[in-house]
Short mmCIF file of C-alpha atoms and ligand atoms in Angstrom, two decimals:
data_model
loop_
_atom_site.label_atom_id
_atom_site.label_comp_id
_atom_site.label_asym_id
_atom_site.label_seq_id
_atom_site.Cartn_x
_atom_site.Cartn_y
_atom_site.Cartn_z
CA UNK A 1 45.10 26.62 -4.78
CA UNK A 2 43.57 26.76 -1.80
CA UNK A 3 41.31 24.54 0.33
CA UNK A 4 38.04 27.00 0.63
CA UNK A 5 37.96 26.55 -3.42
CA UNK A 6 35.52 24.61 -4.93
CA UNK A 7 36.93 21.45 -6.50
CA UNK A 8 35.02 19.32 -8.79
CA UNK A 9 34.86 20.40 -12.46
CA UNK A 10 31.41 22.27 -14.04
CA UNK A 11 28.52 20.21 -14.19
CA UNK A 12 29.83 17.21 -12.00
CA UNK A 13 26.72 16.53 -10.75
CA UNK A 14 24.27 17.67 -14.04
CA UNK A 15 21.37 15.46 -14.52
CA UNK A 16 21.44 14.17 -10.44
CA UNK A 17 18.25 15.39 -8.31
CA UNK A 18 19.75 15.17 -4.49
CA UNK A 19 17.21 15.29 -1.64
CA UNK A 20 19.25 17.27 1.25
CA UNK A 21 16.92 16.63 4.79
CA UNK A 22 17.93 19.79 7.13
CA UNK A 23 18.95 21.45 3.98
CA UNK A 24 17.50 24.76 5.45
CA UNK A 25 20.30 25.88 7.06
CA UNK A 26 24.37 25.62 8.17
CA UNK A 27 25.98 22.37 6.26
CA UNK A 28 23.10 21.06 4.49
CA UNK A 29 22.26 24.62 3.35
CA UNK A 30 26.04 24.64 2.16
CA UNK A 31 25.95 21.35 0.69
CA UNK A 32 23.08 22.41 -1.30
CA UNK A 33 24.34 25.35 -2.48
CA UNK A 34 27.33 23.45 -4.04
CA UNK A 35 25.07 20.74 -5.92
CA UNK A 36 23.37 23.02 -6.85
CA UNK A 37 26.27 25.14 -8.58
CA UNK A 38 27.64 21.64 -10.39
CA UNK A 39 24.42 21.47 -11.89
CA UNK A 40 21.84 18.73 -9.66
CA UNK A 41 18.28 19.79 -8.52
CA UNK A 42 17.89 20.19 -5.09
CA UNK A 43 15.15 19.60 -2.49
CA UNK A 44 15.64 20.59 0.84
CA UNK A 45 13.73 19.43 3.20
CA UNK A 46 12.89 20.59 7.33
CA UNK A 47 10.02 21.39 9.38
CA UNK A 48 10.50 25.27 9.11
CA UNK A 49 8.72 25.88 5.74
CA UNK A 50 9.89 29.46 6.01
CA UNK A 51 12.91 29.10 6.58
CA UNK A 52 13.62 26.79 3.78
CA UNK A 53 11.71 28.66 1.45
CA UNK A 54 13.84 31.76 1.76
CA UNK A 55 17.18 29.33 1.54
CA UNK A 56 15.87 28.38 -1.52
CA UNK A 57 15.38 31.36 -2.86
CA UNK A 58 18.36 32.86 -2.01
CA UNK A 59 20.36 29.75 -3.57
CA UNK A 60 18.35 30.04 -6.94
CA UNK A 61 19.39 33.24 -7.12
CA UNK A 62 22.95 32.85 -6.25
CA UNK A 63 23.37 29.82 -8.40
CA UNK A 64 21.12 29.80 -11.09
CA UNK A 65 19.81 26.67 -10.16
CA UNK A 66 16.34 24.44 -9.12
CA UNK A 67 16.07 24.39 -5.26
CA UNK A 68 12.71 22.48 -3.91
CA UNK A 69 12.02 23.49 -0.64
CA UNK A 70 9.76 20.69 1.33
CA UNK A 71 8.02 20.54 4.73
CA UNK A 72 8.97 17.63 6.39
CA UNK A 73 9.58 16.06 9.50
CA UNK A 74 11.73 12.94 9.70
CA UNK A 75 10.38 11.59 12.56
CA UNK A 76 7.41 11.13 10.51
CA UNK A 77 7.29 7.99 7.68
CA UNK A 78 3.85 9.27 6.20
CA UNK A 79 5.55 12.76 6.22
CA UNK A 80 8.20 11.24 4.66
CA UNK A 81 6.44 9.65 2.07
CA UNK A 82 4.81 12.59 1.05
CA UNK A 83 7.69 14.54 0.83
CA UNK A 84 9.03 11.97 -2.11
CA UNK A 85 6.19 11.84 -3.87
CA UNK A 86 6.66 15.78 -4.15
CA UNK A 87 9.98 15.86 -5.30
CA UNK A 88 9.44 12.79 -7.75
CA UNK A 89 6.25 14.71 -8.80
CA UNK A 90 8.43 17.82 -9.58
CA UNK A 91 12.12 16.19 -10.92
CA UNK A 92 10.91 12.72 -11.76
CA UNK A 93 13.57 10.71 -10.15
CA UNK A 94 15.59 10.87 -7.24
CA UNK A 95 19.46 9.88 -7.50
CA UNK A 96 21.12 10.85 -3.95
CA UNK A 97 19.74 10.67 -0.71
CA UNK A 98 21.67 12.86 1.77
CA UNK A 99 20.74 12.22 5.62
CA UNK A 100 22.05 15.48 7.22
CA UNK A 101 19.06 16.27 9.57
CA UNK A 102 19.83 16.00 13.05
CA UNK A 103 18.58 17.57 16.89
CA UNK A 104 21.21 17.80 19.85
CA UNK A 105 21.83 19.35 22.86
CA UNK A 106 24.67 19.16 25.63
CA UNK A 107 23.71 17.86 28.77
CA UNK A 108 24.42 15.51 31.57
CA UNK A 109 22.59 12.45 30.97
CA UNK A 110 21.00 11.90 34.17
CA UNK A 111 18.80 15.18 33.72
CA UNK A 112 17.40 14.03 30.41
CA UNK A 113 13.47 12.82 30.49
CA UNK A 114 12.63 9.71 28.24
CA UNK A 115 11.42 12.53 26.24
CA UNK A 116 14.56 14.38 25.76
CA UNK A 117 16.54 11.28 24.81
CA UNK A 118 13.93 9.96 22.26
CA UNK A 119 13.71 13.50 20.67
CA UNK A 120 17.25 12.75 19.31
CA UNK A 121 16.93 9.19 18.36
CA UNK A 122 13.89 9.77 17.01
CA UNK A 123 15.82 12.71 14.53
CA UNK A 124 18.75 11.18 13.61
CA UNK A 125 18.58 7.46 13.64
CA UNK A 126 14.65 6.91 13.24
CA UNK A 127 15.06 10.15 10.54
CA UNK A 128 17.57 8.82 8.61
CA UNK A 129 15.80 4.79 9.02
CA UNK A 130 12.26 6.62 7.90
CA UNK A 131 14.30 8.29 4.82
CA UNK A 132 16.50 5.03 3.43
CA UNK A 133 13.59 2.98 3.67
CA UNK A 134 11.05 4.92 1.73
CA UNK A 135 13.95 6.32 -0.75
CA UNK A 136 15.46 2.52 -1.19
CA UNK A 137 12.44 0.47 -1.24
CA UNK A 138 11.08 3.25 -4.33
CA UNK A 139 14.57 2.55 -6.00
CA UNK A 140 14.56 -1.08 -5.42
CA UNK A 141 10.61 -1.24 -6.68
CA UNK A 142 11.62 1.05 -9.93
CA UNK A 143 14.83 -0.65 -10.32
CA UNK A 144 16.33 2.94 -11.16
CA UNK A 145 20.55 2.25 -10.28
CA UNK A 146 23.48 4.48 -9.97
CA UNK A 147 21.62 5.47 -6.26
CA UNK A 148 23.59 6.92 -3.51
CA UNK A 149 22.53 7.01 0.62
CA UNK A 150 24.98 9.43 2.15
CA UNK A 151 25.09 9.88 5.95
CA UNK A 152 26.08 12.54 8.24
CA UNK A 153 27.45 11.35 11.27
CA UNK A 154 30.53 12.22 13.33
CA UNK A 155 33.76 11.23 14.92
CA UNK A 156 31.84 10.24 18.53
CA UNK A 157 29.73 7.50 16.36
CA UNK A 158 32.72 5.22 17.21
CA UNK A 159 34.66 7.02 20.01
CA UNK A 160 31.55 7.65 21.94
CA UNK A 161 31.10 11.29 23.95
CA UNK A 162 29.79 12.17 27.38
CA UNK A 163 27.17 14.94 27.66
CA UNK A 164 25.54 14.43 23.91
CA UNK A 165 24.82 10.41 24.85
CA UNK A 166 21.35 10.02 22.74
CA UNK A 167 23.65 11.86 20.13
CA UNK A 168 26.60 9.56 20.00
CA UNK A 169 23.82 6.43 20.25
CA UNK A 170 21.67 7.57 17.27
CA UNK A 171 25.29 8.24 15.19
CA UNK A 172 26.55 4.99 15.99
CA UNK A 173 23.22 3.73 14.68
CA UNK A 174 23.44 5.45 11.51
CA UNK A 175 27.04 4.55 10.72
CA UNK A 176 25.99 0.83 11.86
CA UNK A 177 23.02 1.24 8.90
CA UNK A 178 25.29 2.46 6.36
CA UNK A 179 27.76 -0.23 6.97
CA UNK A 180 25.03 -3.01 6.39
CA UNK A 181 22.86 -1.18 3.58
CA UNK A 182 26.22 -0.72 1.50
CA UNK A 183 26.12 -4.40 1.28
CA UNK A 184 22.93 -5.59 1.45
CA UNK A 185 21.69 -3.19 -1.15
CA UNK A 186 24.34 -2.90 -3.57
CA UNK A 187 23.21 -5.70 -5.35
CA UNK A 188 20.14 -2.93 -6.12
CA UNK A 189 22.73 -0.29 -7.72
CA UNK A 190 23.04 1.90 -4.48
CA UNK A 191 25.93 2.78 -2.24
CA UNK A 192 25.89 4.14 0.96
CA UNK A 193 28.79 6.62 2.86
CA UNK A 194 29.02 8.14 5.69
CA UNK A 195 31.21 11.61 6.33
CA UNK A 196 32.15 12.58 9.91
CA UNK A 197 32.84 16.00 10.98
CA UNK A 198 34.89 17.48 13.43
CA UNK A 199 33.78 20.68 14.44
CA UNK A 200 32.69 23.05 11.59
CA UNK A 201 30.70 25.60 13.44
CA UNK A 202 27.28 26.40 12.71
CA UNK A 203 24.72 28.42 14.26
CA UNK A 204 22.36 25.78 14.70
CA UNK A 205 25.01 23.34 16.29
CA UNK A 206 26.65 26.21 18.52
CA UNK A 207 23.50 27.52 19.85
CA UNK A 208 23.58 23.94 21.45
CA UNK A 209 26.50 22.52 22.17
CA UNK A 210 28.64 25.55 22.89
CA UNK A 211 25.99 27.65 24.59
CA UNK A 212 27.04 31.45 26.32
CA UNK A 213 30.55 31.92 26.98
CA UNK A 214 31.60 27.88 26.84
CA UNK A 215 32.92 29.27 23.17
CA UNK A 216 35.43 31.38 24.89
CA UNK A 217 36.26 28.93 27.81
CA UNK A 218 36.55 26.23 25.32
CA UNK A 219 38.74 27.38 22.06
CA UNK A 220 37.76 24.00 20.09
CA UNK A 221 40.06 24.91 17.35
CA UNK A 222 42.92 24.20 20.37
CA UNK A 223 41.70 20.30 20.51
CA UNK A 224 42.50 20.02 16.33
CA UNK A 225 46.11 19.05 15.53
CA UNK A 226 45.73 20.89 12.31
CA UNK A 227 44.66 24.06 15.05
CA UNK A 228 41.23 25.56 12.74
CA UNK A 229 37.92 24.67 12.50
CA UNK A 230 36.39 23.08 9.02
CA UNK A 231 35.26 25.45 6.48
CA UNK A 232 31.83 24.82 4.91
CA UNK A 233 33.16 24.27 1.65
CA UNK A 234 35.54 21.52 2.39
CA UNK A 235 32.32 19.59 3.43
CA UNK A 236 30.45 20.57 0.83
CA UNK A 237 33.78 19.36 -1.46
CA UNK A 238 34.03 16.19 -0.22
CA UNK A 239 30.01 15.42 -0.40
CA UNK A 240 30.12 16.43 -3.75
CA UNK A 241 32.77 13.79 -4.70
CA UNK A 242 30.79 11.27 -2.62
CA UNK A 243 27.51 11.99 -4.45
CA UNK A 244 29.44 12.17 -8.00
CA UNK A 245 29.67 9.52 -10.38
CA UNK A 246 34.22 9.84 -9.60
CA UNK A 247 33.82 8.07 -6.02
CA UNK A 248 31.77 4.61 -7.79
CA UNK A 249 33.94 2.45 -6.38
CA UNK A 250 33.67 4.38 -2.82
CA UNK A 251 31.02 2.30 -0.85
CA UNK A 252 30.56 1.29 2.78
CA UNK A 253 32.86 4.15 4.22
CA UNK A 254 32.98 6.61 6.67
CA UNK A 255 35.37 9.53 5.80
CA UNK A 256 36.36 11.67 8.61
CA UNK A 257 37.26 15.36 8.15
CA UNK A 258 38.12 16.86 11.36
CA UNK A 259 41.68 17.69 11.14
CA UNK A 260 42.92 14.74 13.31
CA UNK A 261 40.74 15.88 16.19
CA UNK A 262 39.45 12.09 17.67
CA UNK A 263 43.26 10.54 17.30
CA UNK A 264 44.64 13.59 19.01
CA UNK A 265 41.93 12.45 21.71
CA UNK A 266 42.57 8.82 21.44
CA UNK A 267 46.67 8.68 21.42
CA UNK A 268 48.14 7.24 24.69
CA UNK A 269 51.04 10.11 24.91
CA UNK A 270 49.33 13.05 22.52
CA UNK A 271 49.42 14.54 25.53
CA UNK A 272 53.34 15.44 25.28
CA UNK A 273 52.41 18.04 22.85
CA UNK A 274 52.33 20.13 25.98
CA UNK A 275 55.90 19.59 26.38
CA UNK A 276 58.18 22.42 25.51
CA UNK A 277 60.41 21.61 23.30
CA UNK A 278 64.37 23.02 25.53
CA UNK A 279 62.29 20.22 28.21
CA UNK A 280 63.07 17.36 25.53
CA UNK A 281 67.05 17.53 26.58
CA UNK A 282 66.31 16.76 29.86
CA UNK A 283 63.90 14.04 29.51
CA UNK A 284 66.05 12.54 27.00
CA UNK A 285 68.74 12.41 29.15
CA UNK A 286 67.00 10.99 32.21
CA UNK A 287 65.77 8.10 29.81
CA UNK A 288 69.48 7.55 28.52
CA UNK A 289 70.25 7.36 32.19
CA UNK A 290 68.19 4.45 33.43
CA UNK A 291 69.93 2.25 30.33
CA UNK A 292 73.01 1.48 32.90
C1 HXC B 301 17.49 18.99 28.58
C2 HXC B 301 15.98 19.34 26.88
C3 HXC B 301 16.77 20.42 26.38
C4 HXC B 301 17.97 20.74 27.09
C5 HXC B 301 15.05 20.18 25.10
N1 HXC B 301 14.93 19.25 26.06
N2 HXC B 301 16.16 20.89 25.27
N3 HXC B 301 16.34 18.64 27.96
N4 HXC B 301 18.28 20.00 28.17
N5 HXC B 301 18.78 21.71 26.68
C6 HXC B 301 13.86 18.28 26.22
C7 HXC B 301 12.48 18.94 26.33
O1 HXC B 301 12.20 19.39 27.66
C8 HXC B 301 11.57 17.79 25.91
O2 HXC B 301 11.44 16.83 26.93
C9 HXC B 301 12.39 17.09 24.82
O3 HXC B 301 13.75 17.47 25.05
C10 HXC B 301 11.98 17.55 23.43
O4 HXC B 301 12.12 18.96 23.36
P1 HXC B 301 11.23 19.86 22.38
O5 HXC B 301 11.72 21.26 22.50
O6 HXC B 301 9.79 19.60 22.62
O7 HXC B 301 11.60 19.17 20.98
P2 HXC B 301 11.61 19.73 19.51
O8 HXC B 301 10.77 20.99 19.41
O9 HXC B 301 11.29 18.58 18.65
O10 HXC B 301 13.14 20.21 19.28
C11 HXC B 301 14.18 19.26 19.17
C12 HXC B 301 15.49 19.75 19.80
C13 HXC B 301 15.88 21.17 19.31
C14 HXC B 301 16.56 18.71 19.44
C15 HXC B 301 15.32 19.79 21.32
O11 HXC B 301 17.09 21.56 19.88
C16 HXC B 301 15.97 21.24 17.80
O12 HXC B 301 14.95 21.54 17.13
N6 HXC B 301 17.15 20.95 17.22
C17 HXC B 301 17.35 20.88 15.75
C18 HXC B 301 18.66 21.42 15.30
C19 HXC B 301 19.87 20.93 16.02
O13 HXC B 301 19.78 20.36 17.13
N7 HXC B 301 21.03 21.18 15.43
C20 HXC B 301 22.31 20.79 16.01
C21 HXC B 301 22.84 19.60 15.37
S1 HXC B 301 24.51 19.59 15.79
P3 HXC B 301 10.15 16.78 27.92
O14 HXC B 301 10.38 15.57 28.78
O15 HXC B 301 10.18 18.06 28.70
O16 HXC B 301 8.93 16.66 27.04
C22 HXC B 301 25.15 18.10 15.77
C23 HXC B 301 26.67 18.15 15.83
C24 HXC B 301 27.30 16.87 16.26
O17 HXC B 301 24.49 17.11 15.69
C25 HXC B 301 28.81 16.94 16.40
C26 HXC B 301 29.50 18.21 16.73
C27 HXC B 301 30.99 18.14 16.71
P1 NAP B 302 21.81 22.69 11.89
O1 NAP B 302 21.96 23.90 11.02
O2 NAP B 302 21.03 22.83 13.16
O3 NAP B 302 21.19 21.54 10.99
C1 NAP B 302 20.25 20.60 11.43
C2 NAP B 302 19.08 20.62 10.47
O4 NAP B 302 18.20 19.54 10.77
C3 NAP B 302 18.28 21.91 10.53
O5 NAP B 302 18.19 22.45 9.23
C4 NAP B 302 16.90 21.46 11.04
O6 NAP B 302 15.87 22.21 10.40
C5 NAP B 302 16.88 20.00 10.61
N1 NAP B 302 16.00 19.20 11.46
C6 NAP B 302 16.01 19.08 12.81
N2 NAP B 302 15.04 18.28 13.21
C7 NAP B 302 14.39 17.84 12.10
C8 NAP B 302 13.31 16.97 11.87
N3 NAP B 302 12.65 16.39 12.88
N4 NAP B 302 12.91 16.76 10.59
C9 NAP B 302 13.56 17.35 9.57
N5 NAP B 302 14.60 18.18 9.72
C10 NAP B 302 15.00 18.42 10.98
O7 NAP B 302 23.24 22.08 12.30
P2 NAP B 302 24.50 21.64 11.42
O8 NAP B 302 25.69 21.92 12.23
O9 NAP B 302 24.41 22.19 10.05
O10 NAP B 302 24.32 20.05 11.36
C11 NAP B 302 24.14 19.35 10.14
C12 NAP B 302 24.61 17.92 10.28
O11 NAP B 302 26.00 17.87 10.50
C13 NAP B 302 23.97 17.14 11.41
O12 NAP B 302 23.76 15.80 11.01
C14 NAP B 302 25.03 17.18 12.48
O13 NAP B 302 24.91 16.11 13.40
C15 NAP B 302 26.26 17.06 11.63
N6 NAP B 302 27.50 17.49 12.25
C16 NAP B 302 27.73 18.81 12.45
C17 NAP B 302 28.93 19.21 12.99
C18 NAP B 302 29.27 20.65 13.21
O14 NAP B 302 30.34 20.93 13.73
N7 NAP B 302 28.42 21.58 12.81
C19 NAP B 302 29.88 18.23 13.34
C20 NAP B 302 29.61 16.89 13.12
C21 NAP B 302 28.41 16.53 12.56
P3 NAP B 302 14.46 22.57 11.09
O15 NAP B 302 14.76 23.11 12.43
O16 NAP B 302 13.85 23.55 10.14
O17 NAP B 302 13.69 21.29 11.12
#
């Protein structure tokens, strides 16, 4: 066994339709692509119409599945409206809502414009608010139950990050909204869960936060205890669990999956990893020492 396999049994997730927003491409694209393989409908959903209608081709034809692609921007509520009424129109329900869209860059803060900052608030936290209102207000008006809000945010939506600040603000946001919707709205039949990645590399998140050669001046793998990046499918693993009917009693949590990354960050004295190990002798000795 190995962790690249794919881990829930056939047909976990038959009878589910799961909207995916930025399912066009790197982890929503692999999300999809595992729904779609346990047997849910899929919509994706982005602004590149293109783009998503050749991922959805090429994951019909790969899994055998139904794959919706959808034009639509999150920053938008009537765009988001319209994008519902499409996939109701072609599944007739909904069952998971997966917020996975997002827009970030690296940069110092005090160069951003007003602009720049809103551009990522307005992707990721107003997104994912525009999408969990008009998703949970339909559910809540329908009284369809067995509903599931799942968020992706990451490890700096508690610890906080220099250089991707409107980032780490709109995360916090999110995980602050799936906190209070999980109980607030479970009274309506939905749960809501957050997962937070470390660093699984993508071309649409490396492009921007690892731009040129920062890749090679910064080996990112180095800051994981566990010393690899995330493969797609472990994501796409534990979402599927998440959005199955096996995590019901999962609700209100944030998983993290980053192979110890932010506590190797946070811990007072991780920093003795550095030490080589013959240097241990000595130190133990001089700290022996001082007991007299
Ligand atoms: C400073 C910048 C900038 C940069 C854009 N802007 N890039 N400012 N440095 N590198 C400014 C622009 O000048 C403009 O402000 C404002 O931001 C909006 O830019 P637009 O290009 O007009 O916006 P838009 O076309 O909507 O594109 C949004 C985007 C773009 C976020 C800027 O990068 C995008 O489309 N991203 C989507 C995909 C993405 O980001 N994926 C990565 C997610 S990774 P002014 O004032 O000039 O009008 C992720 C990982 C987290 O979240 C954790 C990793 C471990
Ligand atoms: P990605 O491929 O760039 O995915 C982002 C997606 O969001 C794209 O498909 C993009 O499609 C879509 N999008 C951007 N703006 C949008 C808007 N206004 N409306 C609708 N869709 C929009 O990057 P990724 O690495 O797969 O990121 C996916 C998620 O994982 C994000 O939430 C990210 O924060 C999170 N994450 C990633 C990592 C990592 O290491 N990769 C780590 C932690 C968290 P269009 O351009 O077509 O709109």
């Amino acid at each position: 066994m190995k962790y690249t396999q794919k881990m829930l049994r056939d047909n976990a997730l038959k009878g589910k339709t799961i909207v995916v927003t930025g399912g066009g491409s790197g982890l929503g694209k692999a999300m999809s692509k595992y729904f779609l393989e346990l047997g849910a409908n899929v919509a994706i959903t982005s602004r590149n119409l293109e783009k998503l209608q050749n991922t959805a081709k090429e994951l019909e034809v790969e899994t055998g599945g139904n794959c919706l692609p959808i034009q639509c921007d999150v920053r938008h509520y009537d765009q988001v409206l319209t994008m519902h009424k499409a996939v109701i129109d072609k599944f007739d329900r909904i069952d998971v809502l997966l917020n996975n869209a997002a827009g970030n860059f690296i940069s110092p803060t005090e160069r951003l414009s007003a602009n720049a900052f809103d551009t990522i608030i307005d992707i990721v936290l107003k997104g994912t608010k525009n999408c969990t209102l008009a998703f949970g207000k339909h559910w809540i008006a329908t009284k369809q139950r067995n509903t599931i809000v799942l968020n992706i945010v990451t490890t700096y939506a508690w610890t906080g990050s220099g250089y991707v600040v409107p980032s780490a603000t709109a995360k916090a946001g999110v995980l602050a909204m799936t906190r209070s919707l999980a109980v607030e709205w479970a009274k309506y039949g939905m749960r809501f869960n957050a997962i937070a990645p470390g660093p699984f590399p993508t071309k649409g998140a490396w492009d921007r936060l690892m731009p040129g050669n920062l890749k090679d001046k910064f080996d990112i793998s180095k800051k994981v205890p566990l010393q690899r990046v995330g493969e797609h499918q472990e994501l796409a693993n534990l979402a599927a669990y998440l959005v199955s009917d096996f995590s019901s009693y999962i609700n209100g949590e944030v998983i993290t999956i980053d192979g110890g990354e932010w506590l190797k960050g946070a811990g007072e004295f991780n920093m003795l990893e550095d030490i080589p190990k013959e240097m241990w002798d000595q130190l133990e000795m001089m700290i022996r020492a001082k007991k007299s």
